[in-house]
Structures are given as C-alpha cells and as structure tokens.
C-alpha cells in the first residue's frame, strides 16, 4: 500500500550526568575532585533516501529514539557519546510538529540531511566546581534532558506537472502512454489511490509528471480522500486538466474544470493561480451530431489564457502537440522548486538548562536540609533577600530549576529548615 503520511514520536538521547568523585591515592590523603564529564546524547537526524518513494517504514513503528550519553567516570574519565539515529525518508517529505502542523523541515532540494532534535549536552563533573571557598564540591551537573516530539511526516510529490481531473477522465491512460509509469487502469471511481510519477522525454526537454488521484466536489473540505490527494499538487509548477470531452459518463467538461478550480482555490489559492492547460480527452468517442465540445471548451477558456488541446489517450492522437505545449509553458515558469520554509524550531521550546546541585539531610538534625550548587551560591550573592521582590525572584529560581521538587522528593516537611551557604530558611508550601 502507498503510504504518504505518518505520525511518529522521536526522542533524542539524554546527556550523560557529570560524575562526583575524589582522587584517592596512596600518599595523597586529600586528593581533589576528579569526576569526569558525561557524554553527549545522540541526535535525531532525517536523511533523504532516493530509493524510497513511500513512508511505509513509519506505518507500523511509531517510536524512534537516539542513544543516551554515558555518565562520566572517576579520574576525569569522559562518558561515551550516544549514537545518533538516522531516519530515512523519500525526497519531498515534509516534517511538521504534529499538533500545530508547523513545518520543521522540508526534505527536498538542497536539504538532503537535517538534525531535527539535538541530543542533550553532557553534564560537567565535579572537577569543574572546585573553588578556593569550595574545595570539595559534592555535586556535578546532570546531563541535559532528552527532547521528545511528536511529528507528522507528509510526502508531497515532487513533479513539474500535475494531472488533475475527475475520476475516469483518462489520466492514468494518458500517463501510461507518455511515460514509463504503469498505473492500474480500470473503470472505477477513485481507481488511482496514490500519485503515479513518470518522466516525459520530448524534443524540447523532459519533465516529471504526476497523476494526482481523481478529485470530487468537497475535496478541499476533506470529503473522500480530498486532503490526502490535494497535498501532492502543492509542488507542481503547471496543472493539466484532463476532461472527458465526449461526456461518456454524462459529465459536462466545462463544468468539471470550474468545479476542480473551485476546489483548488478553496484548498490553496496560490495553487489555483498556477499556469494551466486543458487536455480534451476521448476525442475518439466524439461523433458529429450536435455541438462540438472541443470548440466549446476553446471558446470558454482560451480567451482566459488557458490553451485547449484535443487528444485521445487511447489512440495517441494530439498527444505530441500537448506535450510540446506543456514544455513551452514550463519554460515560461520560474524553475525554482516549491520549498516549505521552517516555522517550528524544536530547540527554542524544548531545551531547558540543567543546574548542578545537591539536596541532603543534615546528619545531626533530620529536619535540616542542606542545598548546595554553584548557581545557587551565585544567586544568593547578588539577590537582595530582604526585599519582597528579591525573595520572590529567588523562590521562582528554585521552582524553575526543579530544586523545590527535589527537596520534596527528599522528604522535606512544612516547618523544616533549608540551609544554603550560611542562610537558613523555613520551608512552607
């Protein structure tokens, strides 16, 4: 089955924690701190694989995780870095944040490889926190936490030309005749459930053409499989309307074109404004009684700048002229591919700074909790705790840094004392 959409959860590796240890050697009774740094967590990387054309790999497995960094060791040993995870996707895949649908990366054009989630930075070992005032630091920096994100992958077909039209107008037959694509052809509505790509070679240059599955009224509102089909038109530079000029199913070809343009306009006005050509198909089924439907199409649309080409996808009549016209129109269009700009930046919302600190009960008094850490010491140094604003600022710092939560985990109760570098505070929720 063709899979052009998948929702997955990705997680980068957590940074390894810094280590707390002290040098212990014979004849060195008071060795200094020698805790090593933690390793970096692995990144989540998306990479284009030219051999893939679906997102089928992500339909049955939903969670993908990079490796965590290792903790630092004694004797200043650095923890090993975590391995990256590389997720292969077909060219044209757009990666979006699942809830907001904002674009994180468009895997097309020059962008063949992108780091979407960065691994956490490794924490510093206690060797970095020795000062003249604190020669035996008993804390190290925790590794930066992993980032986790639910993303939506959407494959938006990359083609120069998109074939649009109602079901059973002959798009698949036309594509099979002009390219090496082999679409399934049968007389059913929504026969084509996935876009078929083919390369057309003409004397004046080749181009890539995509058979966009048949549209119906209400497609822009998601009726049927509307949204799934319409997204594949977003990258095309030229649209070719294929209509059943012979009205073999009782449809009015002029009305069909207006209806499809209304659906395109409702989905994305920019797409509806792109250059268009009309291929009046099934001319081999037109018999000479009554009004000429090709002349009617030309009278209606050529004054608006939309050229009409009569063709028969079955016999091949008129196809050479149509392909030549498509190539000429492409030559007039800007060659820049449609690339979706990044709108969502995971690093701006997911990274939080991890502070090194320790929370421990006093050995002599179980109702006293000693909290230490270099950032805490600095904050106490430049915060005026005598002012209401300054004290509120310091409390917010303790809360945002997770220090209050850590004290509660350690078992602190209301009325207990918190001791920080010569300051004693009573703890109340």
XYZ file of C-alpha atoms in Angstrom:
429
model
C 0.000 0.000 0.000
C 1.186 3.514 -0.790
C 1.783 5.451 2.452
C 2.200 9.204 2.147
C 1.528 10.235 5.741
C 2.739 9.023 9.122
C 2.713 10.288 12.700
C 5.674 9.250 14.853
C 7.325 10.125 18.170
C 11.026 10.967 18.052
C 13.344 11.331 21.042
C 16.947 12.460 21.186
C 19.460 10.992 23.630
C 19.829 12.360 27.163
C 23.215 13.813 28.056
C 25.243 11.699 30.498
C 25.478 13.023 34.070
C 28.704 14.510 35.347
C 30.420 12.351 37.980
C 31.226 13.116 41.616
C 34.471 11.528 42.807
C 37.700 12.468 44.562
C 41.263 11.461 43.912
C 42.226 8.551 46.166
C 45.861 7.509 46.046
C 48.499 6.322 48.451
C 50.356 9.247 49.989
C 47.676 11.667 48.673
C 45.270 11.822 51.620
C 43.362 14.908 50.423
C 43.086 14.420 46.686
C 40.928 16.963 44.849
C 37.760 16.339 42.834
C 38.297 14.241 39.693
C 34.762 13.482 38.451
C 34.586 13.272 34.638
C 32.051 14.840 32.293
C 29.073 12.974 30.861
C 28.832 12.097 27.156
C 26.613 13.912 24.666
C 23.247 12.331 23.825
C 22.584 11.193 20.242
C 20.766 13.386 17.688
C 17.650 12.505 15.670
C 18.564 13.042 12.009
C 16.331 12.819 8.932
C 18.008 11.932 5.631
C 16.692 11.646 2.080
C 16.888 8.174 0.540
C 16.476 8.389 -3.239
C 15.493 4.706 -3.327
C 12.361 5.235 -1.219
C 9.068 6.528 -2.572
C 6.702 5.934 0.371
C 6.613 6.439 4.131
C 5.747 2.780 4.632
C 8.609 2.266 7.132
C 6.779 4.500 9.619
C 3.308 2.968 9.427
C 3.862 0.145 11.919
C 6.617 1.513 14.182
C 5.846 4.755 15.963
C 8.711 5.484 18.383
C 12.297 6.233 17.405
C 14.967 7.042 19.975
C 18.638 8.046 19.829
C 21.090 6.653 22.377
C 21.726 8.379 25.731
C 25.204 9.639 26.615
C 27.140 7.719 29.277
C 27.828 9.096 32.750
C 31.310 10.496 33.444
C 33.707 8.372 35.480
C 36.446 8.635 38.067
C 39.877 10.047 37.270
C 38.396 12.656 34.921
C 37.113 9.957 32.533
C 34.680 11.360 29.945
C 31.495 9.344 29.334
C 30.961 7.962 25.810
C 28.700 9.953 23.463
C 25.360 8.395 22.499
C 24.843 7.191 18.903
C 22.679 9.276 16.575
C 19.584 7.768 14.964
C 19.196 8.419 11.212
C 15.658 8.157 9.803
C 15.496 7.680 6.020
C 12.631 9.331 4.133
C 11.778 9.769 0.441
C 12.575 13.087 -1.211
C 9.674 15.513 -0.834
C 8.854 14.564 2.766
C 7.781 17.499 4.928
C 8.310 17.103 8.693
C 5.812 19.017 10.840
C 5.075 19.391 14.534
C 2.032 17.146 14.922
C -0.234 19.442 16.936
C 0.333 22.799 15.212
C 1.281 21.355 11.769
C 4.085 23.933 11.596
C 6.954 22.926 9.291
C 10.174 21.758 10.952
C 11.974 20.586 7.804
C 11.305 20.080 4.107
C 13.438 17.199 2.855
C 13.766 18.306 -0.759
C 16.032 20.362 -2.989
C 19.395 21.036 -1.320
C 18.148 19.850 2.071
C 19.097 16.165 1.986
C 20.023 15.746 5.676
C 18.809 17.637 8.749
C 19.211 17.310 12.506
C 15.659 17.702 13.864
C 16.300 17.005 17.571
C 19.693 17.598 19.157
C 20.953 15.268 21.855
C 21.372 16.601 25.380
C 24.719 18.084 26.354
C 26.742 16.011 28.822
C 26.906 17.328 32.410
C 30.153 18.613 33.895
C 31.899 16.533 36.535
C 32.664 17.932 39.997
C 36.261 18.689 38.941
C 34.883 21.879 37.311
C 33.323 23.250 40.524
C 36.309 23.389 42.838
C 36.951 26.916 44.109
C 39.005 28.431 46.893
C 35.868 28.537 49.038
C 34.553 25.104 47.967
C 37.454 22.700 47.568
C 35.388 19.505 47.893
C 32.291 20.034 45.701
C 29.894 17.145 46.206
C 27.751 17.996 43.220
C 28.094 17.586 39.472
C 25.955 18.832 36.612
C 23.223 16.465 35.421
C 23.190 15.771 31.689
C 20.795 17.859 29.633
C 17.458 16.047 29.272
C 16.376 14.341 26.077
C 13.998 16.140 23.702
C 10.836 14.335 22.656
C 8.459 15.436 19.960
C 5.513 14.025 18.025
C 5.948 14.818 14.353
C 3.794 14.401 11.278
C 5.532 13.227 8.116
C 3.846 14.107 4.825
C 5.141 13.129 1.418
C 4.355 15.861 -1.075
C 5.201 14.547 -4.536
C 7.876 16.477 -6.437
C 6.781 16.852 -10.056
C 6.844 19.622 -12.654
C 3.351 18.860 -13.924
C 0.254 17.702 -12.059
C -2.594 15.959 -13.900
C -5.948 16.876 -12.365
C -9.446 15.818 -13.277
C -12.471 13.904 -12.083
C -12.311 10.097 -11.872
C -12.423 8.151 -15.137
C -11.437 11.008 -17.451
C -8.348 9.102 -18.659
C -5.470 10.494 -16.566
C -3.916 7.087 -15.869
C -4.268 6.035 -19.519
C -2.603 9.268 -20.629
C 0.277 8.836 -18.143
C 0.894 5.233 -19.197
C 1.092 6.316 -22.842
C 3.528 9.238 -22.421
C 5.809 7.827 -19.685
C 7.195 4.555 -18.389
C 4.787 4.641 -15.427
C 2.457 1.656 -15.125
C -0.647 2.827 -13.248
C -3.553 0.467 -12.644
C -6.355 1.320 -15.036
C -9.978 0.341 -14.533
C -13.409 1.895 -14.754
C -13.993 2.696 -11.089
C -14.282 5.950 -9.228
C -11.106 6.666 -7.248
C -9.273 3.978 -9.213
C -5.959 5.696 -8.532
C -5.386 5.835 -4.776
C -1.797 7.007 -4.965
C 0.031 9.505 -7.169
C 1.844 7.912 -10.091
C 5.036 9.609 -11.269
C 6.508 9.375 -14.750
C 9.247 11.082 -16.760
C 8.298 12.516 -20.152
C 11.002 12.958 -22.803
C 10.286 15.430 -25.582
C 12.458 17.006 -28.288
C 12.426 20.325 -26.423
C 13.273 18.856 -22.986
C 11.946 16.363 -20.448
C 9.845 16.855 -17.318
C 8.314 14.905 -14.441
C 4.564 14.413 -14.489
C 2.311 13.188 -11.663
C -1.140 11.666 -11.987
C -2.940 13.201 -8.997
C -5.810 10.914 -7.930
C -9.298 11.856 -9.088
C -10.960 14.730 -7.268
C -14.584 15.137 -6.263
C -16.627 18.087 -5.070
C -15.860 18.888 -1.435
C -12.267 17.582 -1.711
C -10.904 20.843 -0.263
C -13.043 20.219 2.842
C -11.635 16.718 3.203
C -14.548 14.913 1.542
C -13.466 11.493 0.313
C -9.674 11.489 0.302
C -9.530 15.137 -0.733
C -6.804 16.499 1.537
C -4.594 13.455 1.000
C -4.764 13.985 -2.772
C -4.581 17.777 -2.896
C -1.318 17.960 -0.956
C 0.501 16.374 -3.898
C -0.370 19.307 -6.160
C 1.438 21.800 -3.907
C 4.869 21.400 -5.535
C 3.790 21.250 -9.209
C 4.572 24.201 -11.488
C 1.935 23.554 -14.172
C -1.505 21.949 -13.923
C -3.011 19.930 -16.780
C -6.785 19.489 -16.591
C -7.842 16.294 -18.297
C -11.545 16.283 -19.129
C -13.838 13.809 -20.821
C -14.707 15.884 -23.899
C -17.070 13.159 -25.160
C -19.082 13.197 -21.885
C -19.113 9.391 -21.876
C -20.338 9.408 -18.255
C -22.769 12.279 -18.771
C -20.470 14.930 -17.246
C -20.145 18.468 -18.649
C -16.399 19.095 -19.339
C -16.697 22.900 -18.931
C -18.474 22.496 -15.597
C -15.852 19.933 -14.474
C -12.994 22.405 -14.961
C -14.800 25.122 -12.985
C -15.565 22.676 -10.175
C -11.952 21.494 -9.889
C -10.656 25.062 -9.934
C -13.062 25.912 -7.107
C -11.662 23.006 -5.053
C -8.083 24.142 -5.753
C -8.975 27.733 -4.835
C -10.577 26.616 -1.570
C -7.574 24.431 -0.662
C -4.832 26.891 -1.623
C -5.428 29.967 -3.834
C -1.746 30.006 -4.845
C -2.134 26.586 -6.500
C -5.253 27.665 -8.389
C -3.302 30.630 -9.790
C -0.612 28.449 -11.401
C -0.450 28.090 -15.212
C -2.972 25.624 -16.613
C -3.560 23.645 -19.802
C -6.694 21.718 -20.754
C -6.442 18.308 -22.409
C -9.800 17.492 -24.003
C -9.592 13.707 -23.911
C -11.647 10.917 -25.514
C -11.999 12.768 -28.831
C -12.141 9.332 -30.485
C -15.585 8.942 -28.863
C -16.990 12.231 -30.230
C -19.423 11.769 -33.075
C -20.533 14.518 -35.431
C -24.041 15.129 -34.110
C -24.687 18.303 -32.133
C -22.290 20.938 -30.721
C -18.533 20.367 -30.927
C -17.399 20.065 -27.264
C -13.753 20.932 -28.089
C -14.834 24.182 -29.803
C -16.993 24.960 -26.751
C -14.021 24.400 -24.393
C -11.806 26.635 -26.548
C -14.413 29.397 -26.661
C -14.802 29.268 -22.870
C -11.155 29.054 -21.714
C -8.743 30.247 -24.419
C -9.848 33.923 -24.008
C -8.739 33.488 -20.346
C -5.265 32.369 -21.463
C -5.818 28.619 -20.892
C -4.900 26.654 -24.025
C -7.068 23.662 -25.012
C -5.563 20.596 -26.745
C -7.860 17.873 -28.171
C -6.345 14.426 -27.533
C -7.139 10.742 -27.404
C -5.127 8.904 -24.745
C -6.235 5.586 -26.283
C -5.196 6.251 -29.913
C -2.412 8.752 -29.177
C -3.914 11.476 -31.371
C -2.898 15.038 -30.353
C -0.594 13.892 -27.542
C 2.630 15.110 -29.191
C 1.189 18.629 -29.568
C 0.002 18.611 -25.925
C 3.430 17.577 -24.580
C 5.100 20.267 -26.677
C 2.675 22.852 -25.263
C 3.349 21.700 -21.676
C 7.117 22.006 -22.225
C 6.696 25.524 -23.646
C 4.616 26.560 -20.629
C 7.196 25.091 -18.211
C 9.919 27.102 -19.935
C 7.999 30.279 -19.109
C 7.558 29.312 -15.423
C 10.167 30.084 -12.775
C 12.298 26.950 -12.284
C 12.607 27.368 -8.503
C 11.058 24.362 -6.749
C 8.435 24.916 -4.073
C 10.179 24.535 -0.713
C 8.308 24.886 2.567
C 10.075 27.238 4.984
C 10.785 26.219 8.569
C 8.148 27.552 11.004
C 8.800 25.456 14.124
C 12.171 25.358 15.900
C 12.354 22.487 18.448
C 15.461 23.878 20.150
C 13.607 27.089 21.094
C 10.898 25.324 23.079
C 12.362 22.045 24.268
C 15.803 22.846 25.726
C 15.993 23.640 29.436
C 19.157 24.329 31.391
C 20.046 21.694 33.968
C 21.693 23.052 37.098
C 24.156 21.096 39.235
C 23.052 20.952 42.865
C 22.652 18.554 45.785
C 19.896 18.201 48.370
C 20.817 16.259 51.532
C 19.561 15.926 55.108
C 21.885 17.160 57.843
C 23.461 14.176 59.623
C 22.911 15.762 63.045
C 19.375 17.112 62.500
C 16.899 15.295 60.168
C 14.746 18.458 59.965
C 17.543 20.442 58.308
C 18.114 20.092 54.546
C 21.380 21.316 53.045
C 21.149 22.553 49.461
C 24.351 23.336 47.528
C 25.271 24.205 43.959
C 27.381 26.841 42.143
C 24.389 28.623 40.581
C 22.612 28.731 43.960
C 25.709 30.250 45.543
C 25.878 32.884 42.791
C 22.156 33.721 43.076
C 22.464 34.223 46.823
C 25.430 36.513 46.200
C 23.546 39.016 44.015
C 19.923 38.679 45.192
C 18.590 41.038 47.883
C 16.615 38.585 50.039
C 15.484 41.377 52.366
C 13.203 42.797 49.673
C 9.905 41.127 48.858
C 10.663 41.229 45.114
C 14.145 39.771 45.555
C 12.880 36.924 47.739
C 10.073 36.124 45.244
C 12.663 36.108 42.425
C 14.850 33.637 44.373
C 11.844 31.371 45.079
C 10.964 31.352 41.367
C 14.573 30.389 40.574
C 14.331 27.423 42.986
C 10.994 26.343 41.489
C 12.010 26.690 37.800
C 15.274 24.831 38.424
C 13.401 21.843 39.916
C 15.121 22.351 43.294
C 11.860 22.631 45.267
C 10.605 19.380 43.668
C 13.882 17.677 44.598
C 13.527 18.811 48.229
C 10.021 17.347 48.363
C 11.329 14.075 46.937
C 13.954 14.070 49.710
C 11.111 14.205 52.257
C 11.074 17.831 53.426
C 8.034 18.811 55.509
C 6.479 22.164 56.399
C 8.461 23.843 59.159
C 11.746 22.115 58.256
C 14.849 24.248 57.707
C 16.590 24.761 54.373
C 20.266 25.702 54.720
C 22.104 27.336 51.809
C 25.594 28.754 52.244
C 25.047 30.321 55.655
C 21.371 31.231 55.051
C 18.615 29.376 56.904
C 15.027 29.397 55.595
C 11.848 27.828 56.986
C 10.118 25.665 54.405
C 6.396 26.299 53.775
C 4.355 25.381 50.675
